[in-house]
Coordinates of C-alpha atoms and ligand atoms in Angstrom, one line a residue:
X1 CA 28.7 28.7 -4.5
X2 CA 24.8 30.3 -4.4
X3 CA 22.4 29.6 -1.8
X4 CA 19.3 27.3 -2.7
X5 CA 17.6 27.4 0.7
X6 CA 14.4 28.7 -0.2
X7 CA 11.8 30.5 2.0
X8 CA 8.4 29.6 0.7
X9 CA 6.9 26.4 -1.7
X10 CA 6.0 29.6 -4.2
X11 CA 9.9 30.3 -4.1
X12 CA 10.9 26.6 -4.7
X13 CA 8.1 26.5 -7.7
X14 CA 9.6 29.4 -10.1
X15 CA 13.2 28.0 -9.5
X16 CA 11.5 23.9 -10.7
X17 CA 10.0 26.5 -13.5
X18 CA 12.9 28.3 -14.8
X19 CA 15.9 24.8 -14.0
X20 CA 12.8 22.4 -15.7
X21 CA 12.4 22.0 -19.6
X22 CA 8.7 23.5 -20.3
X23 CA 7.1 19.4 -20.8
X24 CA 8.3 18.4 -17.2
X25 CA 7.1 21.6 -15.8
X26 CA 4.2 21.2 -17.6
X27 CA 3.5 17.7 -16.4
X28 CA 4.0 18.5 -12.7
X29 CA 1.4 21.8 -12.2
X30 CA -1.2 18.5 -14.6
X31 CA -4.6 19.8 -14.0
X32 CA -7.7 19.6 -15.7
X33 CA -9.9 21.0 -17.9
X34 CA -10.6 24.9 -16.7
X35 CA -8.4 24.3 -13.6
X36 CA -11.3 25.7 -11.5
X37 CA -10.4 22.5 -8.6
X38 CA -7.4 23.2 -8.8
X39 CA -7.7 27.0 -7.9
X40 CA -10.3 26.0 -5.5
X41 CA -7.5 23.7 -3.3
X42 CA -5.6 26.5 -3.0
X43 CA -8.1 29.5 -2.8
X44 CA -10.1 27.6 -0.1
X45 CA -7.1 27.6 2.6
X46 CA -6.5 30.9 2.3
X47 CA -10.8 32.0 2.4
X48 CA -10.0 30.3 6.1
X49 CA -8.3 32.6 9.1
X50 CA -6.4 32.5 12.3
X51 CA -8.0 32.9 15.8
X52 CA -4.3 34.1 17.6
X53 CA -3.9 34.3 21.4
X54 CA -0.9 36.7 22.5
X55 CA -0.3 36.5 26.1
X56 CA 0.0 32.9 27.9
X57 CA 2.2 31.1 24.7
X58 CA 3.6 27.8 24.9
X59 CA 7.4 27.1 25.1
X60 CA 7.4 24.1 23.8
X61 CA 5.4 22.8 20.8
X62 CA 4.8 19.3 19.2
X63 CA 3.9 17.8 16.0
X64 CA 5.1 14.2 15.9
X65 CA 2.4 11.8 15.3
X66 CA 1.6 8.4 13.9
X67 CA -0.3 8.1 11.0
X68 CA -0.8 3.9 9.2
X69 CA 1.6 2.6 12.1
X70 CA 4.4 4.8 11.1
X71 CA 5.6 7.4 14.2
X72 CA 6.6 10.3 12.2
X73 CA 8.2 13.9 13.7
X74 CA 5.4 16.1 11.9
X75 CA 2.2 15.5 9.9
X76 CA 3.2 16.1 6.8
X77 CA 3.5 13.1 4.6
X78 CA 4.7 13.1 0.5
X79 CA 1.6 11.3 -1.4
X80 CA 2.3 9.4 -4.5
X81 CA 2.7 11.4 -7.7
X82 CA 3.6 9.3 -11.1
X83 CA 5.7 11.9 -12.5
X84 CA 9.1 10.8 -14.3
X85 CA 12.2 12.5 -15.2
X86 CA 12.4 15.7 -13.3
X87 CA 15.6 14.1 -11.1
X88 CA 17.8 11.5 -12.1
X89 CA 17.2 10.2 -9.1
X90 CA 13.5 10.4 -9.5
X91 CA 11.4 8.5 -5.8
X92 CA 14.8 7.9 -4.4
X93 CA 15.9 11.6 -3.7
X94 CA 12.2 11.9 -2.3
X95 CA 12.9 8.7 0.1
X96 CA 16.0 9.3 1.1
X97 CA 14.9 13.2 2.5
X98 CA 11.7 11.9 3.6
X99 CA 13.7 9.6 6.0
X100 CA 15.9 12.4 6.8
X101 CA 13.4 14.7 7.6
X102 CA 11.5 11.2 10.1
X103 CA 8.2 11.0 7.3
X104 CA 7.0 8.4 5.1
X105 CA 5.6 8.6 1.5
X106 CA 4.0 6.9 -0.7
X107 CA 5.7 5.2 -4.2
X108 CA 3.0 5.6 -6.8
X109 CA 3.0 2.0 -9.3
X110 CA 3.7 4.9 -11.9
X111 CA 7.1 6.4 -10.1
X112 CA 10.4 6.2 -12.8
X113 CA 11.9 4.3 -9.6
X114 CA 11.5 0.0 -8.1
X115 CA 10.2 -0.3 -5.1
X116 CA 13.2 -2.3 -3.7
X117 CA 15.0 0.7 -4.3
X118 CA 12.8 3.4 -1.9
X119 CA 12.2 0.7 0.3
X120 CA 16.2 0.8 0.7
X121 CA 16.4 4.7 1.2
X122 CA 12.9 4.7 2.8
X123 CA 12.0 2.1 5.1
X124 CA 8.0 3.8 6.0
X125 CA 7.2 3.7 2.4
X126 CA 3.8 3.1 1.9
X127 CA 3.0 1.0 -1.8
X128 CA 0.0 2.8 -4.3
X129 CA -1.5 1.2 -6.5
X130 CA -4.3 2.3 -9.7
X131 CA -6.1 -0.9 -10.1
X132 CA -4.9 -2.4 -13.2
X133 CA -5.7 -5.6 -14.9
X134 CA -7.4 -8.5 -13.2
X135 CA -7.0 -9.3 -9.7
X136 CA -4.3 -11.9 -10.2
X137 CA -2.2 -9.1 -11.0
X138 CA -2.8 -6.5 -8.6
X139 CA -1.8 -10.2 -5.5
X140 CA 1.1 -10.2 -7.6
X141 CA 1.6 -6.4 -7.8
X142 CA 0.8 -6.7 -4.0
X143 CA 3.6 -9.4 -3.4
X144 CA 6.3 -7.9 -5.0
X145 CA 5.8 -4.7 -2.8
X146 CA 5.3 -7.4 0.4
X147 CA 8.6 -8.7 -0.1
X148 CA 10.5 -5.2 -0.4
X149 CA 9.1 -4.6 3.0
X150 CA 6.7 -1.6 2.5
X151 CA 5.1 -0.6 5.4
X152 CA 1.6 0.1 3.6
X153 CA -0.9 0.1 0.4
X154 CA -2.6 3.0 -0.5
X155 CA -5.1 2.1 -3.3
X156 CA -5.9 5.2 -5.7
X157 CA -9.9 4.9 -7.2
X158 CA -10.3 8.1 -8.4
X159 CA -9.0 8.8 -12.2
X160 CA -10.6 8.9 -15.3
X161 CA -8.2 9.5 -18.5
X162 CA -9.5 11.9 -20.0
X163 CA -9.1 15.8 -20.1
X164 CA -7.7 18.6 -22.0
X165 CA -6.4 21.7 -20.8
X166 CA -7.7 24.8 -21.5
X167 CA -3.8 26.1 -20.7
X168 CA -2.5 23.3 -22.9
X169 CA -1.1 20.0 -22.2
X170 CA 2.9 19.1 -22.8
X171 CA 4.3 16.6 -25.2
X172 CA 4.8 13.8 -23.4
X173 CA 7.1 11.4 -25.8
X174 CA 6.3 7.8 -25.9
X175 CA 10.4 7.0 -25.4
X176 CA 13.5 8.8 -24.5
X177 CA 15.1 7.7 -28.2
X178 CA 17.7 10.5 -30.4
X179 CA 15.3 11.5 -31.9
X180 CA 13.0 12.4 -29.3
X181 CA 16.5 14.3 -27.8
X182 CA 16.4 16.2 -30.9
X183 CA 13.3 16.6 -30.9
X184 CA 13.5 18.5 -27.3
X185 CA 17.0 19.9 -27.6
X186 CA 15.7 23.6 -27.9
X187 CA 14.2 23.3 -24.5
X188 CA 16.4 21.6 -22.7
X189 CA 19.8 23.2 -23.8
X190 CA 17.8 26.9 -22.0
X191 CA 18.5 24.5 -19.3
X192 CA 21.7 23.7 -18.4
X193 CA 21.8 22.9 -14.4
X194 CA 18.6 20.0 -15.7
X195 CA 20.6 18.7 -18.4
X196 CA 24.4 18.3 -16.3
X197 CA 22.6 17.0 -13.6
X198 CA 21.4 13.9 -16.0
X199 CA 24.6 14.0 -18.4
X200 CA 26.3 13.7 -14.1
X201 CA 24.8 10.5 -14.7
X202 CA 25.0 9.1 -17.5
X203 CA 21.5 8.8 -18.2
X204 CA 18.7 9.6 -20.1
X205 CA 14.5 9.9 -18.8
X206 CA 13.8 6.2 -20.0
X207 CA 10.0 7.0 -19.3
X208 CA 9.7 3.0 -17.9
X209 CA 7.0 2.3 -15.5
X210 CA 9.2 -0.3 -13.2
X211 CA 6.9 -1.8 -10.6
X212 CA 4.0 -2.4 -12.9
X213 CA 5.1 -6.0 -14.8
X214 CA 4.5 -9.3 -13.1
X215 CA 6.0 -12.1 -13.6
X216 CA 9.2 -11.1 -15.1
X217 CA 7.8 -9.2 -17.6
X218 CA 10.0 -6.2 -19.2
X219 CA 8.9 -2.4 -17.8
X220 CA 5.8 -1.1 -20.0
X221 CA 6.5 2.3 -21.2
X222 CA 4.4 4.8 -19.5
X223 CA 1.7 5.0 -22.2
X224 CA 1.9 0.6 -22.7
X225 CA 1.0 1.2 -19.1
X226 CA -2.0 4.4 -19.2
X227 CA -3.4 1.7 -22.2
X228 CA -3.5 -1.1 -19.7
X229 CA -5.3 0.5 -17.2
X230 CA -7.8 2.6 -19.6
X231 CA -9.1 -1.6 -20.8
X232 CA -9.5 -2.3 -16.9
X233 CA -12.8 -2.4 -15.4
X234 CA -13.1 0.0 -12.9
X235 CA -12.2 -2.2 -9.3
X236 CA -16.1 -2.0 -7.1
X237 CA -16.3 -1.9 -3.2
X238 CA -16.0 -5.4 -3.4
X239 CA -12.2 -5.4 -5.6
X240 CA -11.4 -3.1 -2.6
X241 CA -12.9 -5.2 -0.2
X242 CA -11.1 -7.9 -1.7
X243 CA -7.7 -6.4 -2.2
X244 CA -7.8 -5.0 1.9
X245 CA -8.2 -8.7 2.5
X246 CA -4.8 -9.9 0.0
X247 CA -2.8 -7.1 3.0
X248 CA -2.5 -7.7 6.7
X249 CA -1.4 -4.6 7.1
X250 CA -2.4 -1.0 7.2
X251 CA -4.4 -0.2 3.8
X252 CA -5.7 3.4 2.7
X253 CA -8.4 4.5 0.3
X254 CA -7.1 7.7 -1.4
X255 CA -9.5 9.6 -3.1
X256 CA -12.6 10.1 -1.1
X257 CA -14.4 13.6 -1.6
X258 CA -18.5 12.0 -0.6
X259 CA -19.4 11.3 3.1
X260 CA -21.0 7.8 2.2
X261 CA -18.0 6.4 0.7
X262 CA -15.9 7.2 2.7
X263 CA -18.7 4.3 4.8
X264 CA -18.4 2.5 2.5
X265 CA -14.5 2.0 2.9
X266 CA -14.8 1.9 6.7
X267 CA -17.6 -1.1 5.8
X268 CA -14.1 -2.6 3.5
X269 CA -11.9 -2.4 6.0
X270 CA -9.8 0.2 5.1
X271 CA -7.3 1.2 8.0
X272 CA -7.2 4.8 6.6
X273 CA -8.5 7.1 4.0
X274 CA -7.4 10.1 2.2
X275 CA -10.0 13.6 1.4
X276 CA -8.4 14.0 -2.2
X277 CA -9.6 14.9 -5.0
X278 CA -6.2 13.6 -7.0
X279 CA -5.1 17.2 -7.3
X280 CA -7.8 19.0 -9.3
X281 CA -6.4 16.6 -11.5
X282 CA -9.1 14.6 -11.6
X283 CA -13.2 15.6 -12.5
X284 CA -12.9 19.4 -12.7
X285 CA -15.1 21.5 -10.7
X286 CA -14.8 18.8 -7.4
X287 CA -14.9 21.2 -4.6
X288 CA -11.2 22.1 -2.8
X289 CA -10.7 18.8 -0.2
X290 CA -10.1 21.2 2.9
X291 CA -14.0 21.6 1.9
X292 CA -15.1 18.3 2.6
X293 CA -13.2 17.1 5.2
X294 CA -15.2 18.2 8.1
X295 CA -17.9 16.6 7.5
X296 CA -16.4 13.4 6.5
X297 CA -14.1 13.7 9.2
X298 CA -17.3 13.4 11.8
X299 CA -18.3 10.5 10.0
X300 CA -16.1 8.2 10.2
X301 CA -12.6 10.0 11.9
X302 CA -13.8 7.5 15.0
X303 CA -13.0 4.9 12.7
X304 CA -9.7 4.7 10.6
X305 CA -7.9 7.2 10.1
X306 CA -8.3 10.6 8.0
X307 CA -6.0 11.8 6.5
X308 CA -6.3 15.2 3.6
X309 CA -4.3 16.0 0.4
X310 CA -4.8 18.7 -2.1
X311 CA -3.5 22.7 -2.0
X312 CA -1.0 21.8 1.1
X313 CA 1.2 24.7 0.4
X314 CA 2.7 26.0 3.8
X315 CA 2.2 24.6 7.3
X316 CA -0.4 27.1 8.1
X317 CA -2.2 25.3 5.4
X318 CA -1.5 22.2 7.4
X319 CA -2.5 23.3 11.0
X320 CA -6.4 24.3 9.7
X321 CA -7.0 20.5 8.0
X322 CA -5.3 19.4 11.5
X323 CA -7.9 21.8 12.7
X324 CA -10.8 20.7 10.9
X325 CA -10.3 16.8 11.7
X326 CA -7.6 15.8 9.3
X327 CA -5.0 13.5 11.2
X328 CA -1.9 14.4 8.8
X329 CA -2.0 15.6 5.4
X330 CA -0.2 14.4 2.4
X331 CA 2.1 17.0 -0.1
X332 CA 2.2 16.4 -3.5
X333 CA 3.6 19.4 -5.7
X334 CA 5.3 20.8 -2.9
X335 CA 7.8 18.3 -3.0
X336 CA 7.6 18.5 -6.8
X337 CA 8.6 21.9 -6.9
X338 CA 11.7 21.5 -4.1
X339 CA 12.7 18.1 -6.3
X340 CA 12.5 20.0 -9.5
X341 CA 14.1 23.4 -8.0
X342 CA 17.1 21.4 -5.5
X343 CA 16.8 17.6 -5.8
X344 CA 16.4 16.4 -2.1
X345 CA 17.7 19.1 -0.6
X346 CA 15.0 21.3 -2.0
X347 CA 12.4 18.5 -0.4
X348 CA 14.6 18.9 2.5
X349 CA 14.0 22.4 2.0
X350 CA 9.7 21.8 1.7
X351 CA 9.4 19.4 4.8
X352 CA 11.7 22.1 6.9
X353 CA 8.9 25.2 6.1
X354 CA 6.4 22.5 6.5
X355 CA 7.5 22.5 10.0
X356 CA 8.5 25.8 10.9
X357 CA 5.4 26.6 9.6
X358 CA 3.1 24.2 11.9
X359 CA 5.8 25.4 15.0
X360 CA 4.4 29.3 14.2
X361 CA 1.0 28.3 14.2
X362 CA 1.1 26.1 17.3
X363 CA 3.2 29.3 18.8
X364 CA 0.4 31.8 17.6
X365 CA -2.4 29.9 18.5
X366 CA -1.2 28.7 22.2
X367 CA -1.3 25.3 21.7
X368 CA 1.8 22.8 22.9
X369 CA 0.9 20.1 20.7
X370 CA -1.2 19.4 16.8
X371 CA -3.5 17.5 19.2
X372 CA -5.0 20.3 21.4
X373 CA -6.1 22.0 17.5
X374 CA -9.4 22.3 16.9
X375 CA -12.1 24.5 14.8
X376 CA -11.8 27.0 17.5
X377 CA -8.7 28.0 16.3
X378 CA -9.9 29.3 12.9
X379 CA -12.3 31.5 11.5
X380 CA -14.4 30.0 8.7
X381 CA -16.6 32.3 6.6
X382 CA -20.5 31.2 6.2
X383 CA -20.8 28.2 3.3
X384 CA -17.4 27.2 3.8
X385 CA -18.0 23.4 4.2
X386 CA -19.5 21.4 1.5
X387 CA -21.3 17.8 2.3
X388 CA -21.0 15.3 -1.2
X389 CA -23.4 11.9 -0.7
X390 CA -25.2 10.7 2.3
Ligands
LIG401 C1 2.3 15.3 -11.4 C2 1.5 14.7 -10.7 C3 1.2 13.4 -10.7 C4 0.2 12.6 -10.1 N1 1.2 11.2 -9.0 C5 -0.3 10.7 -8.9 C6 0.1 8.7 -9.1 O1 0.9 8.3 -9.6 N2 -0.8 8.8 -8.0 C7 -1.4 9.1 -6.7 O2 -2.3 8.4 -6.4 N3 -2.1 10.5 -6.9 C8 -1.0 10.9 -8.2 N4 -1.6 12.7 -8.3 C9 -1.9 13.1 -6.9 C10 -1.1 13.7 -5.9 O3 -1.1 11.9 -5.4 C11 -2.3 14.2 -5.2 O4 -3.4 13.4 -4.3 C12 -2.2 16.0 -4.9 O5 -0.8 16.5 -5.9 C13 -2.5 16.5 -4.2 O6 -2.5 17.8 -4.7 P1 -0.9 18.8 -4.6 O7 -0.4 18.5 -5.9 O8 -1.8 20.0 -4.6 O9 -0.7 18.7 -3.0 C14 -0.4 13.2 -9.0 C15 -0.6 14.4 -8.5 C16 0.8 15.4 -9.7 C17 0.4 17.0 -9.4

C-alpha cells in the first residue's frame, strides 16, 4: 500500500484537493470577498525571519504546556470548525487524533458529531458556541456540554454572515437526498477513495447540526440552524459576562482583534482569548492575527491566557506566535487538510509535523524550552505589527 505520510501541510492540502469532491474542498478553503485576510494570515508569517544560533545548542527541548486547565504535550490545539462531509468519522476522528498526540480540541456547535461522542474520544475537549437563540437556549446548550464532560467553553462572536467570494462559493445542499446525490455524482465518482470511505461506513453526509437543538428537539439542518443564528440579536459584552457566569470553569472568547476588546473580555471574567479573524472568513481586510498579537499580548497577557489562530501551517509559525506572546495556537485548515487527505492518521500526521517543526526551531534558536522564546529570536520587518482599538 502507498505510504500516505506527508511531509508538509501544503502536501496534505494538495492530496485533500485530489481526494475530496470540489464542493467539500471549496467549503474548507472558505474565505471572504477578495481573500485579502486569508492571504495576509499566511503571508505575514513569511515576513518574519529567525535569528538562529549555531553552537551551544540544547540537546533536549521541552514544549509541553497547559491551556485552559489542560496539560497538553505541544502548544498546538485543534480549532473548532463546523464542516460536514469531509470524513465519515468527522470530529470523532479529529478528537482521537488529538488525544493520541496529547492535545486538546474545540468542538464546533455546527459540527457533524454530537458532543457526547466527541468527549468520549477526547476528554480534553472544549465546546464552542455561537450566540444563537435566547439566553435560556444558550444555557441549555451549555448544560448539555457540561453533562457530556466538556473541559471548557469557547465563545466565538466574530461572524457577519454575508460575503461572496471572487473565486466562487461551493454548492452546499440543504439535505443529502437521493436527488442531491445524483446531482453531486459527477464530482464524487471521480473521487473513488472518498466515495469508498462513505460506502464502507454505509452512510451519506446528513448535513445536520446535532449540537444545537435543546429540549429534545430534532437536529436542524445546517441552513435551518444558520437561519436561527442570523435572526438572533448579536451578543453584548453583558451577554458574554452573563454566559461566563453560567460556566464554572475555563472560558475562552475567540475572535478578538482589538486591544480595547481584549480588555473588555478580561472585564467579562474570561480565562482565555484567541486573537482570531475566523481564518479570514469574517470581514475581509482584517489584518493577519500575527500582526495584532504583540499589542494584545502586552495589554492583557498577564491577566488571561492569550492564544492565536489564523494561518498556522508549520511548527515555525507556532514558534513565531509564541515568541510574540501567545501561550499556544489553534489550527484550523491545517488539520482539515490532514483529515481530508488521510482521516485520523492525517490529523496525527499534521500534529507530528507541528511538533517536529517546533522542535527544530527550538534547536536552531538555542532554546531548551518554549518558555525561553522572545521577540529577540525573530527578525520583524519595520511596521509589521498593527494595533487596533485603544
Ligand atoms: C471551514 C471552516 C469552518 C469553520 N467553522 C468554525 C466554527 O464552526 N466555529 C468557530 O469558532 N470557528 C470556525 N472556523 C474558524 C477556525 O476555528 C479558525 O479560527 C480558523 O480556521 C483559523 O485559521 P486557519 O484555518 O488558517 O488555521 C472555521 C474555519 C474554517 C476554515
